[in-house]
Short mmCIF file of C-alpha atoms and ligand atoms in Angstrom, two decimals:
data_model
loop_
_atom_site.label_atom_id
_atom_site.label_comp_id
_atom_site.label_asym_id
_atom_site.label_seq_id
_atom_site.Cartn_x
_atom_site.Cartn_y
_atom_site.Cartn_z
CA MET T 16 10.59 18.23 26.68
CA LEU T 17 8.38 20.77 24.93
CA TYR T 18 5.91 20.28 22.10
CA GLU T 19 5.43 22.58 19.15
CA SER T 20 2.69 23.01 16.58
CA THR T 21 3.38 21.66 13.08
CA ARG T 22 2.22 25.04 11.77
CA GLY T 23 4.60 27.02 13.99
CA GLN T 24 2.18 29.75 14.98
CA PHE T 25 1.59 28.84 18.60
CA ARG T 26 3.89 28.82 21.61
CA ARG T 27 5.66 25.66 22.73
CA VAL T 28 3.79 23.75 25.41
CA SER T 29 4.48 21.09 28.02
CA PRO T 30 3.46 17.46 27.36
CA ALA T 31 0.53 17.86 29.77
CA GLU T 32 -0.69 20.96 27.93
CA ALA T 33 -0.36 19.25 24.56
CA ILE T 34 -2.51 16.36 25.76
CA LYS T 35 -5.08 18.60 27.42
CA MET T 36 -5.46 20.86 24.38
CA GLY T 37 -5.60 18.01 21.84
CA ILE T 38 -5.07 20.25 18.83
CA ALA T 39 -3.00 23.45 18.56
CA PRO T 40 -5.00 26.69 18.23
CA ASP T 41 -3.21 27.54 14.96
CA GLY T 42 -4.80 24.45 13.41
CA GLY T 43 -1.60 22.41 13.63
CA LEU T 44 -0.84 19.24 15.55
CA PHE T 45 1.51 19.05 18.52
CA VAL T 46 4.81 17.26 17.89
CA PRO T 47 7.72 16.61 20.26
CA GLY T 48 10.48 19.22 20.03
CA GLU T 49 13.02 16.41 19.85
CA ILE T 50 12.72 12.67 19.44
CA PRO T 51 14.34 10.72 22.28
CA LEU T 52 16.82 8.01 21.32
CA VAL T 53 16.81 4.52 22.73
CA THR T 54 20.24 2.92 22.48
CA GLY T 55 20.75 -0.73 21.57
CA GLU T 56 21.89 -1.41 25.10
CA ARG T 57 18.82 0.17 26.60
CA LEU T 58 16.66 -1.80 24.19
CA LYS T 59 18.23 -5.06 25.37
CA GLU T 60 17.57 -4.13 28.98
CA MET T 61 13.88 -3.70 28.20
CA THR T 62 13.52 -7.27 26.91
CA ALA T 63 12.71 -8.85 30.25
CA LEU T 64 10.13 -6.22 31.23
CA SER T 65 6.38 -6.79 31.18
CA TYR T 66 4.29 -4.90 28.60
CA GLN T 67 3.30 -2.48 31.35
CA ASP T 68 6.89 -1.74 32.35
CA LYS T 69 7.95 -1.30 28.73
CA ALA T 70 5.11 1.20 28.42
CA VAL T 71 6.40 3.14 31.43
CA CYS T 72 9.89 3.36 29.83
CA ILE T 73 8.63 4.66 26.50
CA LEU T 74 5.98 7.01 27.85
CA LYS T 75 8.45 8.53 30.31
CA GLU T 76 10.70 9.51 27.40
CA PHE T 77 7.96 11.69 25.92
CA LEU T 78 5.96 12.82 28.97
CA SER T 79 8.72 14.61 30.80
CA ASP T 80 6.43 16.55 33.14
CA TYR T 81 4.73 13.40 34.45
CA THR T 82 6.49 11.58 37.28
CA ARG T 83 7.45 7.94 36.78
CA GLU T 84 4.95 7.10 39.53
CA GLU T 85 2.13 8.92 37.70
CA ILE T 86 2.91 7.15 34.46
CA LYS T 87 3.05 3.84 36.27
CA GLN T 88 -0.41 4.46 37.74
CA CYS T 89 -1.85 5.35 34.33
CA VAL T 90 -0.30 2.29 32.72
CA GLU T 91 -1.50 -0.05 35.43
CA LEU T 92 -5.05 1.27 35.28
CA ALA T 93 -5.09 0.95 31.49
CA TYR T 94 -3.46 -2.42 30.83
CA ALA T 95 -4.86 -4.30 33.81
CA PRO T 96 -5.70 -7.99 33.39
CA GLY T 97 -9.43 -7.24 33.74
CA LYS T 98 -9.23 -4.90 30.73
CA PHE T 99 -7.10 -6.91 28.30
CA ASP T 100 -7.90 -10.57 27.88
CA ASP T 101 -4.34 -11.63 27.05
CA PRO T 102 -1.60 -11.44 29.70
CA GLU T 103 0.87 -10.23 27.07
CA VAL T 104 -1.54 -7.35 26.19
CA ALA T 105 -0.31 -7.24 22.57
CA PRO T 106 0.85 -10.78 21.66
CA VAL T 107 2.77 -11.64 18.49
CA ARG T 108 1.75 -14.75 16.52
CA LYS T 109 3.90 -16.48 13.92
CA LEU T 110 2.23 -17.25 10.59
CA GLY T 111 5.21 -18.08 8.42
CA ASP T 112 9.00 -18.06 8.34
CA SER T 113 9.09 -14.31 7.99
CA LEU T 114 5.47 -13.29 8.68
CA PHE T 115 4.18 -12.36 12.12
CA ILE T 116 0.96 -10.82 13.38
CA LEU T 117 0.79 -8.32 16.23
CA GLU T 118 -2.64 -8.67 17.84
CA LEU T 119 -3.72 -5.25 19.06
CA TRP T 120 -7.35 -6.06 19.80
CA HIS T 121 -7.37 -7.77 23.18
CA GLY T 122 -8.90 -4.73 24.91
CA PRO T 123 -12.54 -4.21 25.93
CA THR T 124 -13.87 -3.04 22.54
CA CYS T 125 -11.92 -5.49 20.33
CA ALA T 126 -10.10 -2.93 18.15
CA PHE T 127 -6.59 -1.49 18.44
CA LYS T 128 -8.04 1.86 19.54
CA ASP T 129 -8.18 0.44 23.07
CA MET T 130 -4.37 0.41 23.22
CA ALA T 131 -4.46 4.20 23.39
CA LEU T 132 -7.96 4.98 24.58
CA GLN T 133 -7.69 2.89 27.73
CA ILE T 134 -4.82 5.09 28.90
CA LEU T 135 -5.67 8.49 27.40
CA PRO T 136 -8.33 9.37 30.04
CA HIS T 137 -5.80 8.81 32.82
CA LEU T 138 -3.12 10.83 31.05
CA LEU T 139 -5.68 13.55 30.43
CA THR T 140 -7.04 13.86 33.96
CA ARG T 141 -3.48 14.08 35.30
CA ALA T 142 -2.70 16.68 32.62
CA ALA T 143 -5.71 18.71 33.77
CA ALA T 144 -4.50 18.60 37.38
CA LYS T 145 -0.95 19.59 36.35
CA THR T 146 -2.08 22.56 34.31
CA GLY T 147 -4.45 23.84 36.99
CA GLU T 148 -7.51 23.09 34.90
CA GLU T 149 -10.66 23.23 37.01
CA SER T 150 -13.35 22.90 34.38
CA THR T 151 -14.94 19.63 33.39
CA ILE T 152 -13.20 18.32 30.27
CA VAL T 153 -15.66 17.49 27.52
CA ILE T 154 -14.40 15.02 24.96
CA LEU T 155 -16.06 15.38 21.56
CA VAL T 156 -15.58 12.44 19.23
CA ALA T 157 -16.56 11.86 15.63
CA THR T 158 -16.30 8.19 14.85
CA SER T 159 -16.53 5.88 11.88
CA GLY T 160 -17.15 3.11 14.40
CA ASP T 161 -14.19 1.94 16.45
CA THR T 162 -12.91 5.11 18.08
CA GLY T 163 -16.34 5.99 19.47
CA LYS T 164 -16.80 2.83 21.47
CA ALA T 165 -13.17 2.72 22.60
CA ALA T 166 -13.36 6.33 23.79
CA LEU T 167 -16.67 5.67 25.59
CA GLU T 168 -15.17 2.68 27.41
CA GLY T 169 -12.05 4.66 28.28
CA PHE T 170 -13.82 7.75 29.58
CA LYS T 171 -16.94 6.27 31.20
CA ASP T 172 -17.24 7.49 34.78
CA VAL T 173 -13.78 9.10 34.75
CA PRO T 174 -14.16 11.98 37.24
CA GLY T 175 -13.87 15.48 35.78
CA THR T 176 -14.79 14.37 32.26
CA ARG T 177 -17.81 14.12 29.98
CA ILE T 178 -17.84 12.46 26.60
CA ILE T 179 -20.10 12.99 23.59
CA VAL T 180 -19.74 10.67 20.61
CA PHE T 181 -21.18 11.42 17.16
CA TYR T 182 -21.51 8.55 14.72
CA PRO T 183 -22.96 8.52 11.18
CA GLU T 184 -26.43 7.03 11.52
CA ARG T 185 -25.99 4.62 8.63
CA GLY T 186 -22.19 4.51 8.45
CA VAL T 187 -21.37 1.93 11.12
CA SER T 188 -21.90 -1.82 11.39
CA GLU T 189 -24.70 -3.31 13.49
CA VAL T 190 -22.21 -4.54 16.09
CA GLN T 191 -20.52 -1.13 16.26
CA LYS T 192 -23.86 0.65 16.65
CA LEU T 193 -25.05 -1.72 19.39
CA GLN T 194 -21.73 -1.31 21.19
CA MET T 195 -22.27 2.45 21.34
CA VAL T 196 -26.01 2.79 22.00
CA THR T 197 -25.83 0.34 24.91
CA GLN T 198 -22.93 2.21 26.55
CA GLU T 199 -23.26 2.61 30.29
CA GLY T 200 -21.78 5.43 32.38
CA GLU T 201 -22.99 8.62 34.05
CA ASN T 202 -20.91 10.98 31.90
CA VAL T 203 -21.52 9.59 28.41
CA ASP T 204 -23.73 10.65 25.50
CA VAL T 205 -24.04 9.13 22.04
CA VAL T 206 -25.65 10.93 19.12
CA ALA T 207 -26.47 9.55 15.67
CA VAL T 208 -25.74 12.12 12.96
CA ARG T 209 -27.89 12.14 9.86
CA GLY T 210 -24.93 12.25 7.48
CA ASN T 211 -21.71 10.39 6.76
CA PHE T 212 -18.46 10.23 8.74
CA ASP T 213 -16.99 13.27 7.02
CA ASP T 214 -20.10 15.27 8.04
CA ALA T 215 -19.67 14.18 11.66
CA GLN T 216 -15.94 14.97 11.63
CA THR T 217 -16.51 18.37 10.01
CA GLY T 218 -19.23 19.15 12.56
CA VAL T 219 -16.95 18.35 15.48
CA LYS T 220 -14.09 20.40 14.01
CA LYS T 221 -16.48 23.36 13.60
CA ILE T 222 -17.47 23.15 17.26
CA PHE T 223 -13.79 23.13 18.31
CA GLY T 224 -13.19 26.20 16.17
CA ASP T 225 -16.27 28.13 17.37
CA ALA T 226 -14.71 30.68 19.74
CA GLN T 227 -18.04 32.14 20.84
CA PHE T 228 -19.47 28.74 21.73
CA ASN T 229 -16.25 27.79 23.54
CA ARG T 230 -16.57 30.94 25.69
CA GLU T 231 -20.18 30.09 26.40
CA LEU T 232 -19.08 26.66 27.61
CA GLU T 233 -16.21 28.11 29.63
CA ILE T 234 -18.66 30.19 31.65
CA GLU T 235 -20.41 26.97 32.56
CA ASN T 236 -17.06 25.39 33.48
CA TYR T 237 -16.64 23.18 30.45
CA THR T 238 -13.56 22.92 28.28
CA LEU T 239 -13.47 20.90 25.07
CA SER T 240 -10.83 18.36 24.15
CA SER T 241 -10.32 15.63 21.61
CA ALA T 242 -9.83 11.89 21.84
CA ASN T 243 -9.20 11.51 18.11
CA SER T 244 -5.72 10.59 16.99
CA ILE T 245 -4.79 14.23 16.47
CA ASN T 246 -4.22 14.19 20.26
CA TRP T 247 -0.60 13.38 21.13
CA GLY T 248 -1.90 11.37 24.08
CA ARG T 249 -3.37 8.91 21.57
CA LEU T 250 -0.14 8.48 19.64
CA VAL T 251 2.43 7.98 22.34
CA PRO T 252 0.90 4.80 23.85
CA GLN T 253 0.91 3.31 20.34
CA ILE T 254 4.69 3.62 20.06
CA VAL T 255 5.02 1.09 22.89
CA TYR T 256 3.70 -1.93 21.01
CA TYR T 257 6.18 -1.56 18.17
CA PHE T 258 8.95 -1.85 20.74
CA SER T 259 7.23 -4.74 22.47
CA ALA T 260 6.73 -6.63 19.18
CA TYR T 261 10.41 -6.23 18.31
CA LEU T 262 11.54 -7.31 21.76
CA ASP T 263 9.22 -10.33 21.71
CA LEU T 264 10.73 -11.51 18.42
CA ALA T 265 14.23 -10.99 19.79
CA ALA T 266 13.42 -12.78 23.05
CA ARG T 267 12.07 -15.78 21.14
CA GLY T 268 15.16 -15.93 18.96
CA GLU T 269 13.20 -15.15 15.79
CA ILE T 270 15.57 -12.22 15.16
CA SER T 271 18.95 -11.25 16.54
CA PHE T 272 19.37 -7.98 18.38
CA GLY T 273 19.88 -5.12 15.96
CA GLU T 274 18.36 -7.05 13.04
CA LYS T 275 15.91 -4.87 11.17
CA ILE T 276 12.27 -5.84 10.69
CA ASN T 277 9.39 -4.43 8.64
CA PHE T 278 6.00 -3.37 9.93
CA VAL T 279 2.83 -3.43 7.84
CA VAL T 280 0.04 -1.20 9.11
CA PRO T 281 -3.56 -1.09 7.81
CA THR T 282 -3.95 2.65 7.61
CA GLY T 283 -6.74 5.22 7.75
CA ASN T 284 -5.97 8.40 9.64
CA PHE T 285 -2.21 7.61 9.62
CA GLY T 286 -2.05 7.47 13.44
CA ASN T 287 -0.98 3.88 13.93
CA ILE T 288 1.72 3.89 11.27
CA LEU T 289 2.98 7.26 12.48
CA ALA T 290 3.59 5.68 15.90
CA ALA T 291 5.73 3.09 14.10
CA PHE T 292 7.63 5.93 12.43
CA TYR T 293 8.37 7.49 15.83
CA ALA T 294 9.59 4.10 17.10
CA ARG T 295 11.94 3.90 14.09
CA GLU T 296 13.17 7.44 14.67
CA MET T 297 13.88 6.53 18.30
CA GLY T 298 16.29 3.89 17.06
CA LEU T 299 14.16 0.74 16.94
CA PRO T 300 15.76 -1.37 14.17
CA VAL T 301 13.08 -1.02 11.49
CA ASN T 302 13.65 -1.36 7.76
CA ARG T 303 10.42 -0.48 5.94
CA LEU T 304 7.05 0.77 7.10
CA ILE T 305 4.44 -0.58 4.74
CA CYS T 306 1.29 1.47 4.53
CA ALA T 307 -1.65 -0.75 3.57
CA ALA T 308 -4.74 1.00 2.19
CA ASN T 309 -8.10 -0.12 0.83
CA ILE T 310 -9.52 1.36 -2.38
CA ASN T 311 -9.72 4.76 -0.70
CA ASN T 312 -6.04 4.75 -1.57
CA VAL T 313 -5.08 8.42 -1.32
CA LEU T 314 -2.06 7.47 0.80
CA THR T 315 -0.76 4.91 -1.68
CA GLY T 316 -0.84 7.56 -4.38
CA PHE T 317 0.86 10.04 -2.11
CA ILE T 318 3.68 7.73 -1.03
CA ARG T 319 4.35 6.78 -4.65
CA THR T 320 4.13 10.22 -6.26
CA GLY T 321 4.43 12.89 -3.56
CA ILE T 322 1.04 14.23 -4.63
CA TYR T 323 -1.76 14.13 -2.10
CA ASP T 324 -5.09 14.28 -3.89
CA ARG T 325 -8.31 13.73 -2.02
CA VAL T 326 -10.51 14.92 -4.88
CA ARG T 327 -12.21 11.63 -5.67
CA GLN T 328 -15.29 9.64 -4.83
CA PHE T 329 -15.43 8.33 -1.26
CA LYS T 330 -16.05 4.58 -1.40
CA LYS T 331 -17.62 2.42 1.27
CA THR T 332 -15.65 -0.79 1.81
CA ILE T 333 -15.66 -3.83 4.08
CA SER T 334 -12.74 -2.26 5.99
CA PRO T 335 -14.70 0.86 7.05
CA SER T 336 -12.21 2.11 9.64
CA MET T 337 -9.86 2.82 6.75
CA ASP T 338 -12.45 4.63 4.64
CA ILE T 339 -10.85 8.01 4.94
CA LEU T 340 -9.69 10.58 2.43
CA ILE T 341 -8.05 13.09 4.76
CA SER T 342 -5.42 11.41 6.93
CA SER T 343 -4.85 14.01 9.65
CA ASN T 344 -1.67 12.57 11.12
CA LEU T 345 0.20 12.78 7.84
CA GLU T 346 0.79 16.42 8.77
CA ARG T 347 3.08 15.27 11.57
CA LEU T 348 5.12 13.12 9.20
CA LEU T 349 5.44 15.97 6.71
CA TYR T 350 6.66 18.20 9.48
CA HIS T 351 9.43 15.82 10.49
CA LEU T 352 10.47 14.80 6.98
CA SER T 353 10.53 18.37 5.65
CA GLY T 354 13.09 19.15 8.34
CA ARG T 355 10.52 20.81 10.64
CA ASP T 356 9.58 23.37 8.02
CA HIS T 357 6.49 25.13 9.43
CA ALA T 358 6.00 27.38 6.43
CA MET T 359 6.02 24.51 3.98
CA VAL T 360 3.59 22.47 6.10
CA ARG T 361 1.24 25.47 6.27
CA GLU T 362 1.39 25.85 2.51
CA TRP T 363 0.61 22.18 1.88
CA MET T 364 -2.26 22.12 4.38
CA GLU T 365 -3.67 25.27 2.84
CA GLY T 366 -3.55 23.56 -0.54
CA LEU T 367 -5.39 20.61 0.95
CA SER T 368 -8.19 22.71 2.39
CA LYS T 369 -8.52 25.01 -0.66
CA THR T 370 -8.13 22.63 -3.58
CA GLY T 371 -8.09 19.21 -1.93
CA ALA T 372 -4.55 18.53 -3.12
CA TYR T 373 -0.86 19.39 -2.69
CA ARG T 374 2.52 18.17 -3.89
CA VAL T 375 5.50 17.91 -1.56
CA ASP T 376 8.97 18.94 -2.68
CA LYS T 377 11.39 16.36 -4.11
CA PRO T 378 13.69 15.99 -1.07
CA THR T 379 10.72 15.38 1.26
CA HIS T 380 9.22 12.86 -1.14
CA ALA T 381 12.57 11.09 -1.40
CA ARG T 382 12.80 10.79 2.38
CA ILE T 383 9.25 9.40 2.51
CA GLY T 384 10.27 6.80 -0.06
CA GLU T 385 13.27 5.70 2.01
CA VAL T 386 11.03 4.74 4.93
CA PHE T 387 7.61 3.94 3.48
CA TRP T 388 6.18 1.64 0.83
CA SER T 389 2.51 1.42 0.00
CA ASP T 390 -0.09 -0.55 -1.91
CA PHE T 391 -3.78 -1.27 -1.52
CA ALA T 392 -6.30 -4.13 -1.61
CA ASP T 393 -9.88 -4.03 -2.86
CA ASP T 394 -12.79 -5.85 -1.19
CA ASP T 395 -12.48 -9.03 -3.28
CA GLU T 396 -8.77 -9.31 -2.51
CA THR T 397 -9.53 -8.71 1.17
CA LEU T 398 -12.07 -11.56 1.32
CA GLU T 399 -9.74 -13.84 -0.63
CA THR T 400 -6.91 -13.12 1.81
CA ILE T 401 -9.11 -13.94 4.83
CA SER T 402 -10.14 -17.19 3.25
CA SER T 403 -6.69 -18.28 2.03
CA LEU T 404 -5.01 -17.40 5.32
CA TYR T 405 -7.59 -19.49 7.16
CA ARG T 406 -7.08 -22.41 4.79
CA ARG T 407 -3.28 -22.21 4.93
CA CYS T 408 -2.67 -21.35 8.61
CA GLY T 409 -5.99 -21.89 10.40
CA TYR T 410 -5.71 -18.27 11.47
CA VAL T 411 -8.63 -15.83 11.26
CA VAL T 412 -8.08 -12.14 10.54
CA ASP T 413 -10.54 -9.28 10.32
CA THR T 414 -11.00 -7.27 7.11
CA HIS T 415 -8.54 -4.49 8.04
CA THR T 416 -5.80 -6.91 8.99
CA ALA T 417 -6.49 -8.82 5.78
CA VAL T 418 -5.75 -5.66 3.80
CA GLY T 419 -2.42 -5.56 5.65
CA VAL T 420 -1.59 -9.19 4.85
CA ASN T 421 -2.59 -8.76 1.21
CA VAL T 422 -0.37 -5.70 0.83
CA TYR T 423 2.48 -7.54 2.55
CA GLU T 424 2.22 -10.27 -0.10
CA LYS T 425 2.34 -7.61 -2.82
CA TYR T 426 5.35 -6.01 -1.16
CA ALA T 427 7.24 -9.28 -0.89
CA ALA T 428 6.48 -10.11 -4.53
CA ALA T 429 7.42 -6.65 -5.80
CA THR T 430 10.65 -6.20 -3.85
CA GLY T 431 11.85 -9.72 -3.05
CA ASP T 432 12.57 -8.40 0.45
CA GLY T 433 12.69 -11.37 2.83
CA THR T 434 13.06 -9.26 5.99
CA LYS T 435 11.02 -10.56 8.94
CA THR T 436 7.76 -8.64 8.86
CA VAL T 437 5.11 -7.92 11.48
CA VAL T 438 1.57 -7.04 10.36
CA ALA T 439 -0.38 -4.95 12.86
CA SER T 440 -3.72 -6.68 13.43
CA THR T 441 -6.12 -3.87 14.20
CA ALA T 442 -9.40 -5.59 15.07
CA SER T 443 -10.83 -8.87 16.27
CA PRO T 444 -12.38 -10.84 13.39
CA PHE T 445 -15.61 -10.93 15.41
CA LYS T 446 -15.95 -7.18 15.11
CA PHE T 447 -16.36 -7.41 11.32
CA ASN T 448 -17.90 -10.84 11.42
CA GLU T 449 -20.26 -10.51 8.47
CA SER T 450 -17.41 -10.20 5.96
CA VAL T 451 -15.22 -12.65 7.82
CA ALA T 452 -18.02 -15.25 7.92
CA ARG T 453 -18.66 -14.71 4.20
CA ALA T 454 -14.98 -15.33 3.44
CA ILE T 455 -14.59 -18.38 5.65
CA LEU T 456 -18.02 -20.03 5.67
CA GLY T 457 -19.27 -18.93 2.27
CA GLU T 458 -22.19 -16.84 1.10
CA GLY T 459 -24.77 -19.48 2.03
CA ALA T 460 -23.84 -19.42 5.71
CA VAL T 461 -24.32 -15.66 5.86
CA ARG T 462 -27.58 -15.26 4.00
CA GLY T 463 -30.53 -14.28 6.19
CA LYS T 464 -28.46 -14.04 9.37
CA ASP T 465 -27.88 -10.84 11.31
CA GLU T 466 -24.48 -9.87 12.71
CA ILE T 467 -25.30 -11.18 16.16
CA GLU T 468 -26.25 -14.62 14.84
CA LEU T 469 -23.06 -14.62 12.79
CA LEU T 470 -20.95 -14.22 15.94
CA GLU T 471 -22.19 -17.64 17.02
CA ALA T 472 -21.74 -19.14 13.55
CA LEU T 473 -18.15 -17.91 13.30
CA SER T 474 -17.33 -19.12 16.77
CA ALA T 475 -18.82 -22.55 16.09
CA ALA T 476 -16.89 -22.92 12.83
CA THR T 477 -13.49 -21.70 14.01
CA GLY T 478 -13.52 -22.63 17.70
CA MET T 479 -12.65 -19.05 18.60
CA VAL T 480 -14.35 -17.65 21.68
CA ILE T 481 -16.64 -14.65 21.20
CA PRO T 482 -15.02 -11.73 23.08
CA PRO T 483 -17.03 -10.69 26.16
CA GLY T 484 -17.41 -7.13 24.83
CA LEU T 485 -19.35 -8.41 21.80
CA LYS T 486 -21.39 -11.15 23.43
CA ASP T 487 -25.08 -10.59 24.18
CA LEU T 488 -24.99 -7.09 22.72
CA ASP T 489 -28.55 -7.52 21.48
CA LYS T 490 -29.76 -8.28 24.99
CA LYS T 491 -28.43 -5.07 26.54
CA PRO T 492 -30.83 -2.14 26.95
CA VAL T 493 -30.50 0.70 24.41
CA LEU T 494 -29.58 3.76 26.46
CA HIS T 495 -28.92 6.31 23.72
CA ARG T 496 -31.45 7.38 21.11
CA LYS T 497 -30.46 10.99 20.35
CA THR T 498 -30.10 12.00 16.73
CA ALA T 499 -29.00 15.26 15.10
CA ALA T 500 -29.00 16.72 11.61
CA LYS T 501 -25.45 17.26 10.40
CA ASP T 502 -25.75 21.03 10.77
CA ARG T 503 -27.31 20.78 14.25
CA MET T 504 -24.45 19.12 16.13
CA LYS T 505 -23.60 22.23 18.11
CA ALA T 506 -27.21 22.45 19.26
CA ALA T 507 -26.95 18.83 20.37
CA VAL T 508 -23.86 19.62 22.45
CA ARG T 509 -25.57 22.64 23.93
CA ASN T 510 -28.60 20.58 24.86
CA ILE T 511 -26.54 17.90 26.50
CA LEU T 512 -24.26 20.21 28.47
CA LEU T 513 -26.28 23.31 29.17
CA ASN T 514 -29.96 22.42 29.04
CA SER T 515 -30.11 18.90 30.29
CA ALA T 516 -31.38 18.04 33.70
CA ARG T 517 -29.39 14.94 34.41
C1 PLP Y 615 -8.78 3.04 13.28
C2 PLP Y 615 -8.54 1.76 12.59
C3 PLP Y 615 -7.61 1.64 11.55
C4 PLP Y 615 -6.84 2.83 11.01
O1 PLP Y 615 -5.89 3.32 11.94
P1 PLP Y 615 -5.27 4.79 11.76
O2 PLP Y 615 -4.47 5.03 12.98
O3 PLP Y 615 -6.44 5.71 11.65
O4 PLP Y 615 -4.46 4.77 10.51
C5 PLP Y 615 -7.40 0.39 10.99
N1 PLP Y 615 -8.11 -0.68 11.41
C6 PLP Y 615 -9.01 -0.61 12.40
C7 PLP Y 615 -9.76 -1.82 12.79
C8 PLP Y 615 -9.26 0.61 13.03
O5 PLP Y 615 -10.19 0.68 14.01
#
């Protein structure tokens, strides 16, 4: 299978090349030339397999130039029992007759990013070997909090790689910051950017696009790549858990084979929900994909009207991993739903970069509406959902997942659709414990306590065990203190790679 750029101005590449390059040189994203189909019979056969073996089946469909043995190795390294603290890897919990939760945060950093970032380094190092790459691969990451730590954990001490993470100095939670600045590993660097997430992301994109600097690095045997969800290697492992969730429901008799279900996905960069779209296109029986947004609700507007308009105030919320105005992976959806129309995708993306807005044509918008539905929740609704879910079911969700549950309730009320629905739970409640504690324990229990103290308070009140990755964070030594002005990120990379005596 070959991959092509959404913008159609670069040659087709092998899966290994697509993963190694991360982003296409014409500015587009790599997409599979065809989408493999999984028949109903094949789906049934997968039911009895472990999560790991299901992953091998799905990944093999897309990574045609990897051997089954190679994929098996990658999968086993990534989803090992020592890495994920639940034997099912991504367990499904039942909250109501038709409401289920898919817990995607049992990995080392307690957010769903681990599902992909635990395996990406292994896929990438094998891709480098396959394509004859001899340079050290340098992963540059801009993070609003969760991706950075997950990428650091995934890439630490992986031979042939270096990783540099940029985070907005004041844009991440205390827990997220401590997770990153205490990161161990010989090949890792963490830099605080004096700016917001968009500044960090723009800075990283500029470095990728700086041909002169890339040549300079090449001479020193470095080649840049991305671990953000623009990399196909991030998306494909995410398709697996939509299959596994469906098969788990079927195996437990909650649904019959072939019965359609809905997925609700708390969405930021549109990566997670896009993986669900690919699963649906592959033939997984899925009715609606419900895109849940917070008040940075550009996507809700887009799905309803066909107009993407990012020209608005960026708002900080209690679900920060969804505070995003430019959802990169939407480009892949537009490509597929426009009938693989490169020229149209180029035009829309040009509109986005020039004016901050574009409108898709009627047929494309109609196709979006057949698959997707969207609404949003503000911070008060998010807190109320955490609290009411805890009171009703004794189940604790984080702020992002709460946005998903809230939007599911709006969907059910608006449409009357009683289809069995799975909400993707994207982070452990302990990771966003300040808001969760406020919702469950009340304002008084939160006042005057820092996030580390609140871990204990939340655990004591709910009986949930603090995940090992978050415990004792304040006792670990701080290993990273570098900072950079937002327009000095390239200099920071140069210092780390070319001038440092490590
Ligand atoms: C990254 C993230 C999201 C958003 O996922 P996308 O793939 O960017 O849409 C939602 N919730 C949490 C906790 C995240 O870390």
